[in-house]
Amino acid sequence: MWTVESEALSSQLFRVLSINRQDGLVAEISAVQHERGKYANVDYGTKIDTRPITVVPPSVQPAPAQVLLSSYSVLGQGIAQHNAVIEWTAAPSAVAYQVQWRRDNSDWIEGGRTGSARLELENIRAGTYLARVRAINAAGIPSLWATSMETQLSGNVVPPSALTHLTPTSLVFGIRLDWGFPVGPSIVERTELWYGQANDLQQAIKLGDFAYPQATHTLMGLAAGAQLFFWGRLVDKNGEIGPWYPISGGGAMGQASSDAGEILEYLQGQITETQLARALIEKIDSGGESAVVVEQLVNQLAAMYTIKTQITSGGRTYLAGIGVGVENNEGIIESQVLVAADRFAVIHPNGTTTTVPFVIQGGQVFMNQAFIADGTITNAKIGQVIQSDNYVAGVQGWRIDKAGGFEMNGLGSGYRVVIRNNGFYLYQTGSSTPIIELGELL
């Protein structure tokens, strides 16, 4: 037995039951239709797909022809939107088409799979576009790619609007920045942030680029009370740069927290979590009323040296100690010197008399004298007077005393002002007679 098949026709299968020879070359054949896998279907419930006997898709699928690129614009709510159109001539035997495109020599971008001979790309950017299409037949066999000519298409070229806000928030040793985007359709790609110590955009340096839609960033590792100025602007996918925000009035001023209570609470949590602090405040297991322990620890993660003294009285344990150490905490190397005591003091024993210039006791710090280059004070109480370091009564500098007097003197020729609880007095420099008196006359 034999059959004839063609590229466009596949024969149907039968299982021969019997063959009866007739006269000459004639034979009578008894057969039933045969489907491969029917026994598995009976035994295991396998689904049988009937073997096709109609036209078979070609083993080589022709490619589409005449792939063309074009664009058009639509106007919605006063905003122009540019769309690209990819079109091609249908290929024989194709049931679907796979489309890819790219702009300005970028990587190929999947445009999707479609059953028509047209695909649209919405809200495109201006640039040189290239598209390619391949046909897929019913057997899943793809054709070769058919490629368009490079085509310059118009797109969105209007610069993005300014940020709606840029808000710094104080943190302990840091500043958090939050910003907002303008409403409506946009092709924003990233946000540029710049900062500087001076309120001058010309001296600012770039903080970084932040991909849309990120709208917050935290700047850590600052000194307490550190003050910075910030500016921001948007950049779209065409490379168009928007205006600066703030536009006028200088940058957005941010300052790391200078709240001593907040900072001390933060540091307390940081210190007590360290291995050195735990070793320092851990009670000595002595079994007696007093003990002195010197400990040393050296390994790959820490090097520590502690001296502890302890006494137990009335069922209560009192401890004092000094710890010196360097620790590697998850990749962060930090060195510390910690003191555990109810009172910490610095004693100066080498003068004519022994003095104590510095004491910490009961959560308070006591200093005899201090020179501070740059200080940040939340609240200050002046016991006697506060004055400039160049103050000379009636000549230069300024002075405020707790009795309610305020004196301010200009340098060189000019005027000086004295304010007391009973009046306001303006003097010419070098004169003791006021030229303006408000209040009780002198």
CSV table of C-alpha atoms in Angstrom, one decimal:
chain,number,residue,atom,x,y,z
A,1,MET,CA,0.0,0.0,0.0
A,2,TRP,CA,1.1,3.5,-0.6
A,3,THR,CA,-0.3,7.1,-0.6
A,4,VAL,CA,0.6,10.3,-2.3
A,5,GLU,CA,1.1,13.5,-0.2
A,6,SER,CA,1.8,17.1,-1.3
A,7,GLU,CA,3.1,20.2,0.4
A,8,ALA,CA,-0.4,21.4,0.7
A,9,LEU,CA,-2.1,18.1,1.6
A,10,SER,CA,-1.5,15.6,4.4
A,11,SER,CA,-3.0,12.1,4.2
A,12,GLN,CA,-5.3,10.6,6.8
A,13,LEU,CA,-4.2,7.5,8.7
A,14,PHE,CA,-6.1,4.1,8.9
A,15,ARG,CA,-5.3,0.8,10.6
A,16,VAL,CA,-5.8,-2.1,8.1
A,17,LEU,CA,-7.9,-5.0,9.4
A,18,SER,CA,-7.9,-7.3,6.4
A,19,ILE,CA,-7.0,-7.4,2.7
A,20,ASN,CA,-9.0,-9.6,0.2
A,21,ARG,CA,-7.4,-10.1,-3.2
A,22,GLN,CA,-9.7,-9.7,-6.2
A,23,ASP,CA,-9.0,-10.1,-9.8
A,24,GLY,CA,-5.9,-8.6,-11.2
A,25,LEU,CA,-4.5,-5.7,-9.2
A,26,VAL,CA,-7.7,-5.1,-7.3
A,27,ALA,CA,-7.8,-5.7,-3.6
A,28,GLU,CA,-10.6,-5.1,-1.0
A,29,ILE,CA,-9.2,-3.5,2.1
A,30,SER,CA,-11.1,-3.3,5.5
A,31,ALA,CA,-9.7,-0.5,7.8
A,32,VAL,CA,-10.6,1.8,10.6
A,33,GLN,CA,-9.5,5.4,11.2
A,34,HIS,CA,-6.3,5.5,13.3
A,35,GLU,CA,-5.4,8.1,15.9
A,36,ARG,CA,-2.1,7.9,17.6
A,37,GLY,CA,-2.3,8.0,21.3
A,38,LYS,CA,-5.9,6.6,21.5
A,39,TYR,CA,-4.7,3.8,23.8
A,40,ALA,CA,-3.2,6.3,26.2
A,41,ASN,CA,-6.4,8.2,26.1
A,42,VAL,CA,-8.4,5.2,27.1
A,43,ASP,CA,-6.0,4.1,29.8
A,44,TYR,CA,-4.9,7.5,31.2
A,45,GLY,CA,-7.4,10.1,29.9
A,46,THR,CA,-5.0,11.7,27.6
A,47,LYS,CA,-6.5,14.3,25.2
A,48,ILE,CA,-6.2,13.5,21.5
A,49,ASP,CA,-5.8,16.2,19.0
A,50,THR,CA,-7.0,15.0,15.6
A,51,ARG,CA,-4.2,15.0,13.0
A,52,PRO,CA,-4.9,17.6,10.4
A,53,ILE,CA,-5.6,16.4,6.9
A,54,THR,CA,-6.2,19.9,5.3
A,55,VAL,CA,-3.7,22.4,4.1
A,56,VAL,CA,-0.6,22.4,6.2
A,57,PRO,CA,1.1,25.7,7.0
A,58,PRO,CA,4.3,26.2,5.0
A,59,SER,CA,7.6,25.2,6.7
A,60,VAL,CA,9.1,28.5,5.5
A,61,GLN,CA,7.0,31.5,6.4
A,62,PRO,CA,7.4,34.5,4.1
A,63,ALA,CA,8.2,37.8,5.7
A,64,PRO,CA,6.0,40.9,5.6
A,65,ALA,CA,6.7,43.6,3.1
A,66,GLN,CA,6.9,47.4,3.1
A,67,VAL,CA,7.4,48.2,6.8
A,68,LEU,CA,6.6,51.9,7.1
A,69,LEU,CA,6.9,54.4,10.0
A,70,SER,CA,4.8,57.6,10.5
A,71,SER,CA,3.5,59.7,13.3
A,72,TYR,CA,0.5,62.0,14.1
A,73,SER,CA,-0.5,64.3,17.0
A,74,VAL,CA,-3.7,64.5,19.0
A,75,LEU,CA,-4.7,67.3,21.3
A,76,GLY,CA,-6.3,66.5,24.7
A,77,GLN,CA,-7.1,69.1,27.4
A,78,GLY,CA,-4.7,71.5,25.7
A,79,ILE,CA,-1.8,69.0,25.8
A,80,ALA,CA,-0.3,67.6,22.5
A,81,GLN,CA,0.3,63.9,22.4
A,82,HIS,CA,2.5,62.4,19.7
A,83,ASN,CA,1.9,58.8,18.5
A,84,ALA,CA,3.9,56.6,16.1
A,85,VAL,CA,2.3,54.2,13.6
A,86,ILE,CA,4.0,51.1,12.3
A,87,GLU,CA,2.4,49.6,9.2
A,88,TRP,CA,3.3,46.7,6.8
A,89,THR,CA,1.9,44.6,4.0
A,90,ALA,CA,0.4,41.3,5.2
A,91,ALA,CA,2.4,38.1,4.6
A,92,PRO,CA,0.7,34.9,3.1
A,93,SER,CA,-0.3,32.2,5.7
A,94,ALA,CA,0.5,34.6,8.6
A,95,VAL,CA,-1.9,34.6,11.6
A,96,ALA,CA,0.1,37.0,13.8
A,97,TYR,CA,2.9,39.5,13.7
A,98,GLN,CA,5.7,40.3,16.2
A,99,VAL,CA,6.8,43.9,16.3
A,100,GLN,CA,9.9,45.5,17.7
A,101,TRP,CA,11.2,49.1,17.5
A,102,ARG,CA,14.0,51.3,18.8
A,103,ARG,CA,14.9,55.0,18.9
A,104,ASP,CA,18.3,56.6,18.3
A,105,ASN,CA,20.3,53.3,18.3
A,106,SER,CA,18.9,52.1,21.6
A,107,ASP,CA,18.2,48.4,22.3
A,108,TRP,CA,15.2,46.8,20.6
A,109,ILE,CA,12.0,47.3,22.5
A,110,GLU,CA,9.2,44.8,22.2
A,111,GLY,CA,6.1,46.4,20.7
A,112,GLY,CA,3.9,43.4,21.2
A,113,ARG,CA,2.1,40.8,19.1
A,114,THR,CA,-0.8,41.6,16.9
A,115,GLY,CA,-3.1,40.0,14.3
A,116,SER,CA,-3.4,43.2,12.2
A,117,ALA,CA,-1.0,44.9,9.9
A,118,ARG,CA,-0.7,48.0,12.1
A,119,LEU,CA,0.7,48.9,15.5
A,120,GLU,CA,0.6,52.3,17.3
A,121,LEU,CA,3.0,53.6,19.9
A,122,GLU,CA,1.6,56.3,22.2
A,123,ASN,CA,3.3,59.4,23.6
A,124,ILE,CA,6.6,59.0,21.8
A,125,ARG,CA,9.7,61.1,22.2
A,126,ALA,CA,11.3,62.9,19.2
A,127,GLY,CA,14.1,61.0,17.5
A,128,THR,CA,15.1,58.6,14.7
A,129,TYR,CA,13.0,55.4,14.8
A,130,LEU,CA,13.6,52.0,13.3
A,131,ALA,CA,11.0,49.2,13.3
A,132,ARG,CA,11.0,45.5,12.4
A,133,VAL,CA,8.2,43.0,11.9
A,134,ARG,CA,8.1,39.2,11.4
A,135,ALA,CA,5.2,37.0,10.5
A,136,ILE,CA,4.1,33.9,12.4
A,137,ASN,CA,2.0,31.1,10.9
A,138,ALA,CA,-0.4,28.7,12.5
A,139,ALA,CA,2.4,26.2,13.2
A,140,GLY,CA,4.2,28.9,15.2
A,141,ILE,CA,6.9,29.2,12.6
A,142,PRO,CA,8.3,32.8,12.3
A,143,SER,CA,9.6,34.5,9.2
A,144,LEU,CA,12.7,36.5,8.9
A,145,TRP,CA,12.6,40.1,10.2
A,146,ALA,CA,11.4,42.8,7.8
A,147,THR,CA,12.9,46.2,8.7
A,148,SER,CA,11.8,49.7,8.0
A,149,MET,CA,13.9,52.6,6.9
A,150,GLU,CA,15.2,54.9,9.6
A,151,THR,CA,12.5,57.6,10.1
A,152,GLN,CA,12.7,60.9,11.9
A,153,LEU,CA,9.6,61.3,14.0
A,154,SER,CA,8.3,64.3,16.0
A,155,GLY,CA,7.6,63.8,19.7
A,156,ASN,CA,7.2,65.7,22.9
A,157,VAL,CA,9.9,68.4,23.1
A,158,VAL,CA,8.3,70.8,25.7
A,159,PRO,CA,10.5,71.1,28.8
A,160,PRO,CA,8.9,69.6,32.0
A,161,SER,CA,7.4,72.0,34.5
A,162,ALA,CA,9.1,72.8,37.8
A,163,LEU,CA,8.7,70.7,41.0
A,164,THR,CA,5.7,71.6,43.0
A,165,HIS,CA,7.7,71.6,46.3
A,166,LEU,CA,11.0,70.7,47.8
A,167,THR,CA,10.8,70.2,51.5
A,168,PRO,CA,13.7,69.5,53.8
A,169,THR,CA,13.0,67.8,57.2
A,170,SER,CA,15.5,67.8,60.1
A,171,LEU,CA,16.8,64.4,61.2
A,172,VAL,CA,19.5,63.4,63.8
A,173,PHE,CA,22.7,63.8,61.8
A,174,GLY,CA,20.8,64.0,58.6
A,175,ILE,CA,18.2,65.8,56.4
A,176,ARG,CA,15.3,64.2,54.5
A,177,LEU,CA,14.2,65.7,51.3
A,178,ASP,CA,10.7,65.3,49.9
A,179,TRP,CA,9.6,66.7,46.5
A,180,GLY,CA,6.5,66.7,44.3
A,181,PHE,CA,5.8,66.4,40.6
A,182,PRO,CA,3.4,68.6,38.5
A,183,VAL,CA,0.1,67.0,37.6
A,184,GLY,CA,-0.9,65.9,34.2
A,185,PRO,CA,0.7,63.8,31.4
A,186,SER,CA,4.5,63.8,31.4
A,187,ILE,CA,7.5,61.9,30.3
A,188,VAL,CA,9.7,62.8,33.3
A,189,GLU,CA,12.7,60.5,33.5
A,190,ARG,CA,14.5,61.7,36.6
A,191,THR,CA,14.9,64.4,39.2
A,192,GLU,CA,18.2,66.3,39.6
A,193,LEU,CA,19.0,67.6,43.2
A,194,TRP,CA,21.8,70.1,43.9
A,195,TYR,CA,23.0,71.4,47.3
A,196,GLY,CA,25.5,73.9,48.8
A,197,GLN,CA,26.5,75.3,52.1
A,198,ALA,CA,25.9,78.8,50.8
A,199,ASN,CA,22.5,80.1,49.5
A,200,ASP,CA,24.0,80.5,46.0
A,201,LEU,CA,23.0,78.2,43.1
A,202,GLN,CA,26.2,79.0,41.3
A,203,GLN,CA,28.2,77.4,44.0
A,204,ALA,CA,26.0,74.4,44.5
A,205,ILE,CA,27.2,70.9,43.6
A,206,LYS,CA,25.1,68.0,42.3
A,207,LEU,CA,23.6,65.7,45.0
A,208,GLY,CA,22.4,63.0,42.5
A,209,ASP,CA,19.9,61.9,39.9
A,210,PHE,CA,16.7,60.1,41.2
A,211,ALA,CA,14.6,58.1,38.7
A,212,TYR,CA,11.0,59.0,38.4
A,213,PRO,CA,8.7,58.5,40.4
A,214,GLN,CA,11.1,58.5,43.4
A,215,ALA,CA,10.1,61.5,45.5
A,216,THR,CA,12.2,61.3,48.7
A,217,HIS,CA,15.9,61.0,49.7
A,218,THR,CA,17.7,61.0,53.0
A,219,LEU,CA,21.1,62.6,53.4
A,220,MET,CA,22.9,61.1,56.4
A,221,GLY,CA,26.3,61.5,58.0
A,222,LEU,CA,26.0,65.3,58.6
A,223,ALA,CA,27.2,67.1,61.7
A,224,ALA,CA,24.5,68.1,64.2
A,225,GLY,CA,23.1,71.5,63.2
A,226,ALA,CA,24.7,71.4,59.8
A,227,GLN,CA,22.8,73.7,57.4
A,228,LEU,CA,22.5,73.2,53.6
A,229,PHE,CA,20.5,74.7,50.8
A,230,PHE,CA,18.8,72.6,48.1
A,231,TRP,CA,17.5,73.1,44.6
A,232,GLY,CA,15.8,70.6,42.2
A,233,ARG,CA,14.7,70.3,38.6
A,234,LEU,CA,13.1,67.7,36.3
A,235,VAL,CA,14.6,66.1,33.2
A,236,ASP,CA,12.4,64.3,30.7
A,237,LYS,CA,13.1,61.3,28.4
A,238,ASN,CA,14.0,63.7,25.5
A,239,GLY,CA,16.8,65.2,27.7
A,240,GLU,CA,14.8,68.4,28.1
A,241,ILE,CA,15.6,70.2,31.4
A,242,GLY,CA,12.9,72.0,33.4
A,243,PRO,CA,13.3,75.1,35.5
A,244,TRP,CA,14.9,75.2,39.0
A,245,TYR,CA,12.8,75.0,42.1
A,246,PRO,CA,12.8,77.1,44.2
A,247,ILE,CA,12.7,79.6,41.3
A,248,SER,CA,13.3,82.7,43.5
A,249,GLY,CA,14.1,83.5,47.1
A,250,GLY,CA,17.1,81.2,47.3
A,251,GLY,CA,17.3,77.5,47.9
A,252,ALA,CA,15.2,75.4,50.3
A,253,MET,CA,17.1,75.5,53.6
A,254,GLY,CA,17.5,72.3,55.5
A,255,GLN,CA,19.3,71.7,58.8
A,256,ALA,CA,20.3,68.6,60.7
A,257,SER,CA,18.7,68.4,64.1
A,258,SER,CA,20.3,70.6,66.8
A,259,ASP,CA,17.9,69.4,69.5
A,260,ALA,CA,20.3,68.2,72.2
A,261,GLY,CA,17.6,65.9,73.8
A,262,GLU,CA,16.8,64.2,70.5
A,263,ILE,CA,20.5,63.8,69.7
A,264,LEU,CA,21.4,62.3,73.1
A,265,GLU,CA,18.5,59.9,72.9
A,266,TYR,CA,19.7,58.7,69.5
A,267,LEU,CA,23.3,58.4,70.7
A,268,GLN,CA,22.2,56.5,73.8
A,269,GLY,CA,20.5,53.9,71.6
A,270,GLN,CA,23.6,53.7,69.4
A,271,ILE,CA,26.0,53.3,72.3
A,272,THR,CA,24.1,50.8,74.4
A,273,GLU,CA,23.8,48.4,71.4
A,274,THR,CA,27.5,48.1,71.0
A,275,GLN,CA,29.5,45.1,72.4
A,276,LEU,CA,31.8,47.4,74.3
A,277,ALA,CA,28.9,49.1,76.2
A,278,ARG,CA,27.3,45.7,77.1
A,279,ALA,CA,30.7,44.4,78.4
A,280,LEU,CA,31.2,47.6,80.4
A,281,ILE,CA,27.8,47.7,82.1
A,282,GLU,CA,27.6,44.0,82.7
A,283,LYS,CA,27.8,43.1,86.4
A,284,ILE,CA,30.8,41.3,87.7
A,285,ASP,CA,30.0,37.8,88.9
A,286,SER,CA,32.2,37.9,92.0
A,287,GLY,CA,30.1,36.3,94.7
A,288,GLY,CA,31.3,38.9,97.1
A,289,GLU,CA,30.7,42.6,98.0
A,290,SER,CA,33.4,44.2,95.9
A,291,ALA,CA,35.5,43.3,92.8
A,292,VAL,CA,37.9,44.6,90.2
A,293,VAL,CA,38.1,43.1,86.7
A,294,VAL,CA,40.3,43.9,83.8
A,295,GLU,CA,39.3,42.3,80.5
A,296,GLN,CA,40.7,42.2,77.0
A,297,LEU,CA,39.0,40.9,73.9
A,298,VAL,CA,40.7,40.7,70.4
A,299,ASN,CA,39.1,39.0,67.4
A,300,GLN,CA,38.3,39.7,63.8
A,301,LEU,CA,35.2,41.8,64.7
A,302,ALA,CA,36.3,43.7,67.8
A,303,ALA,CA,39.3,44.8,69.9
A,304,MET,CA,38.3,45.9,73.4
A,305,TYR,CA,39.8,46.7,76.7
A,306,THR,CA,37.7,47.3,79.8
A,307,ILE,CA,38.4,48.1,83.5
A,308,LYS,CA,35.5,47.6,85.9
A,309,THR,CA,35.1,48.1,89.6
A,310,GLN,CA,32.0,47.0,91.5
A,311,ILE,CA,30.7,47.0,95.0
A,312,THR,CA,27.5,45.6,96.5
A,313,SER,CA,25.8,47.3,99.4
A,314,GLY,CA,22.4,46.8,100.8
A,315,GLY,CA,21.5,44.3,98.1
A,316,ARG,CA,22.3,46.9,95.4
A,317,THR,CA,25.2,46.8,93.0
A,318,TYR,CA,27.2,49.9,92.1
A,319,LEU,CA,29.6,49.8,89.1
A,320,ALA,CA,32.2,52.1,87.6
A,321,GLY,CA,34.4,51.4,84.6
A,322,ILE,CA,36.3,52.5,81.5
A,323,GLY,CA,36.1,50.8,78.1
A,324,VAL,CA,38.2,51.3,75.0
A,325,GLY,CA,37.3,49.5,71.8
A,326,VAL,CA,37.0,49.3,68.1
A,327,GLU,CA,34.2,47.3,66.6
A,328,ASN,CA,33.1,46.1,63.1
A,329,ASN,CA,29.4,46.2,63.1
A,330,GLU,CA,28.1,44.9,59.8
A,331,GLY,CA,30.9,46.6,57.8
A,332,ILE,CA,30.8,49.8,59.8
A,333,ILE,CA,34.1,50.4,61.8
A,334,GLU,CA,33.6,52.5,64.9
A,335,SER,CA,36.0,53.3,67.7
A,336,GLN,CA,34.7,54.3,71.2
A,337,VAL,CA,35.9,55.3,74.6
A,338,LEU,CA,33.1,54.8,77.2
A,339,VAL,CA,32.9,55.7,80.9
A,340,ALA,CA,30.4,54.2,83.2
A,341,ALA,CA,30.0,56.2,86.4
A,342,ASP,CA,27.6,58.4,88.4
A,343,ARG,CA,30.2,61.2,88.3
A,344,PHE,CA,32.9,61.9,85.7
A,345,ALA,CA,35.4,64.6,86.4
A,346,VAL,CA,38.6,66.0,85.1
A,347,ILE,CA,41.0,67.1,87.9
A,348,HIS,CA,43.8,69.6,87.4
A,349,PRO,CA,46.3,68.7,90.2
A,350,ASN,CA,49.4,70.6,89.0
A,351,GLY,CA,48.5,74.2,89.9
A,352,THR,CA,48.9,76.0,93.2
A,353,THR,CA,45.6,74.5,94.2
A,354,THR,CA,43.8,71.4,92.9
A,355,THR,CA,40.8,72.4,90.6
A,356,VAL,CA,38.1,70.5,88.9
A,357,PRO,CA,37.4,72.3,85.6
A,358,PHE,CA,35.0,69.7,84.1
A,359,VAL,CA,32.3,67.5,85.8
A,360,ILE,CA,29.5,65.4,84.5
A,361,GLN,CA,27.0,64.4,87.2
A,362,GLY,CA,23.3,63.6,87.3
A,363,GLY,CA,22.9,64.1,83.6
A,364,GLN,CA,24.4,67.6,83.7
A,365,VAL,CA,27.7,69.0,82.4
A,366,PHE,CA,29.6,71.6,84.5
A,367,MET,CA,32.5,73.6,83.0
A,368,ASN,CA,34.5,76.4,84.5
A,369,GLN,CA,35.5,78.0,81.2
A,370,ALA,CA,34.9,77.0,77.6
A,371,PHE,CA,36.0,78.2,74.1
A,372,ILE,CA,33.6,77.1,71.4
A,373,ALA,CA,34.2,77.9,67.8
A,374,ASP,CA,30.7,77.2,66.6
A,375,GLY,CA,28.0,76.4,69.0
A,376,THR,CA,24.3,75.5,68.7
A,377,ILE,CA,22.2,76.1,71.8
A,378,THR,CA,18.5,75.2,72.0
A,379,ASN,CA,17.9,77.2,75.2
A,380,ALA,CA,20.3,79.4,77.1
A,381,LYS,CA,20.1,81.0,80.6
A,382,ILE,CA,22.6,83.7,81.2
A,383,GLY,CA,23.5,84.2,84.9
A,384,GLN,CA,25.2,87.6,84.6
A,385,VAL,CA,26.0,89.2,81.3
A,386,ILE,CA,26.6,88.2,77.6
A,387,GLN,CA,28.8,90.4,75.5
A,388,SER,CA,30.9,90.5,72.3
A,389,ASP,CA,34.6,89.7,72.7
A,390,ASN,CA,35.5,93.3,71.6
A,391,TYR,CA,33.2,95.1,74.0
A,392,VAL,CA,34.5,98.4,75.5
A,393,ALA,CA,31.8,100.4,77.4
A,394,GLY,CA,30.7,103.4,75.4
A,395,VAL,CA,33.1,102.7,72.5
A,396,GLN,CA,32.6,99.4,70.7
A,397,GLY,CA,30.9,96.0,70.8
A,398,TRP,CA,27.7,95.0,72.5
A,399,ARG,CA,26.6,93.9,75.9
A,400,ILE,CA,23.4,92.4,77.5
A,401,ASP,CA,23.1,92.1,81.3
A,402,LYS,CA,20.5,90.3,83.3
A,403,ALA,CA,19.4,93.5,84.9
A,404,GLY,CA,17.8,94.5,81.6
A,405,GLY,CA,20.5,96.7,80.0
A,406,PHE,CA,21.5,96.5,76.4
A,407,GLU,CA,24.3,98.5,74.8
A,408,MET,CA,25.3,98.4,71.2
A,409,ASN,CA,28.2,100.4,69.8
A,410,GLY,CA,29.3,100.9,66.2
A,411,LEU,CA,32.9,100.7,65.0
A,412,GLY,CA,34.6,104.0,64.0
A,413,SER,CA,32.5,107.2,63.5
A,414,GLY,CA,28.8,106.7,64.0
A,415,TYR,CA,26.3,106.1,66.7
A,416,ARG,CA,25.7,103.8,69.7
A,417,VAL,CA,22.5,102.7,71.3
A,418,VAL,CA,21.8,102.0,75.0
A,419,ILE,CA,18.5,100.3,76.1
A,420,ARG,CA,17.6,100.1,79.7
A,421,ASN,CA,14.4,99.2,81.6
A,422,ASN,CA,13.7,102.9,81.9
A,423,GLY,CA,14.5,104.2,78.4
A,424,PHE,CA,16.1,104.2,74.9
A,425,TYR,CA,19.1,106.4,74.3
A,426,LEU,CA,21.0,107.2,71.1
A,427,TYR,CA,24.5,108.7,71.3
A,428,GLN,CA,27.0,109.9,68.8
A,429,THR,CA,30.2,108.0,69.1
A,430,GLY,CA,32.6,109.6,71.6
A,431,SER,CA,29.8,111.6,73.3
A,432,SER,CA,28.2,111.0,76.7
A,433,THR,CA,25.2,113.2,75.9
A,434,PRO,CA,22.3,111.4,74.1
A,435,ILE,CA,21.0,113.0,71.0
A,436,ILE,CA,17.7,111.0,71.2
A,437,GLU,CA,16.0,110.0,74.5
A,438,LEU,CA,12.9,107.9,74.9
A,439,GLY,CA,11.6,107.3,78.4
A,440,GLU,CA,13.2,108.7,81.5
A,441,LEU,CA,15.3,111.7,80.5
A,442,LEU,CA,19.0,111.8,81.6
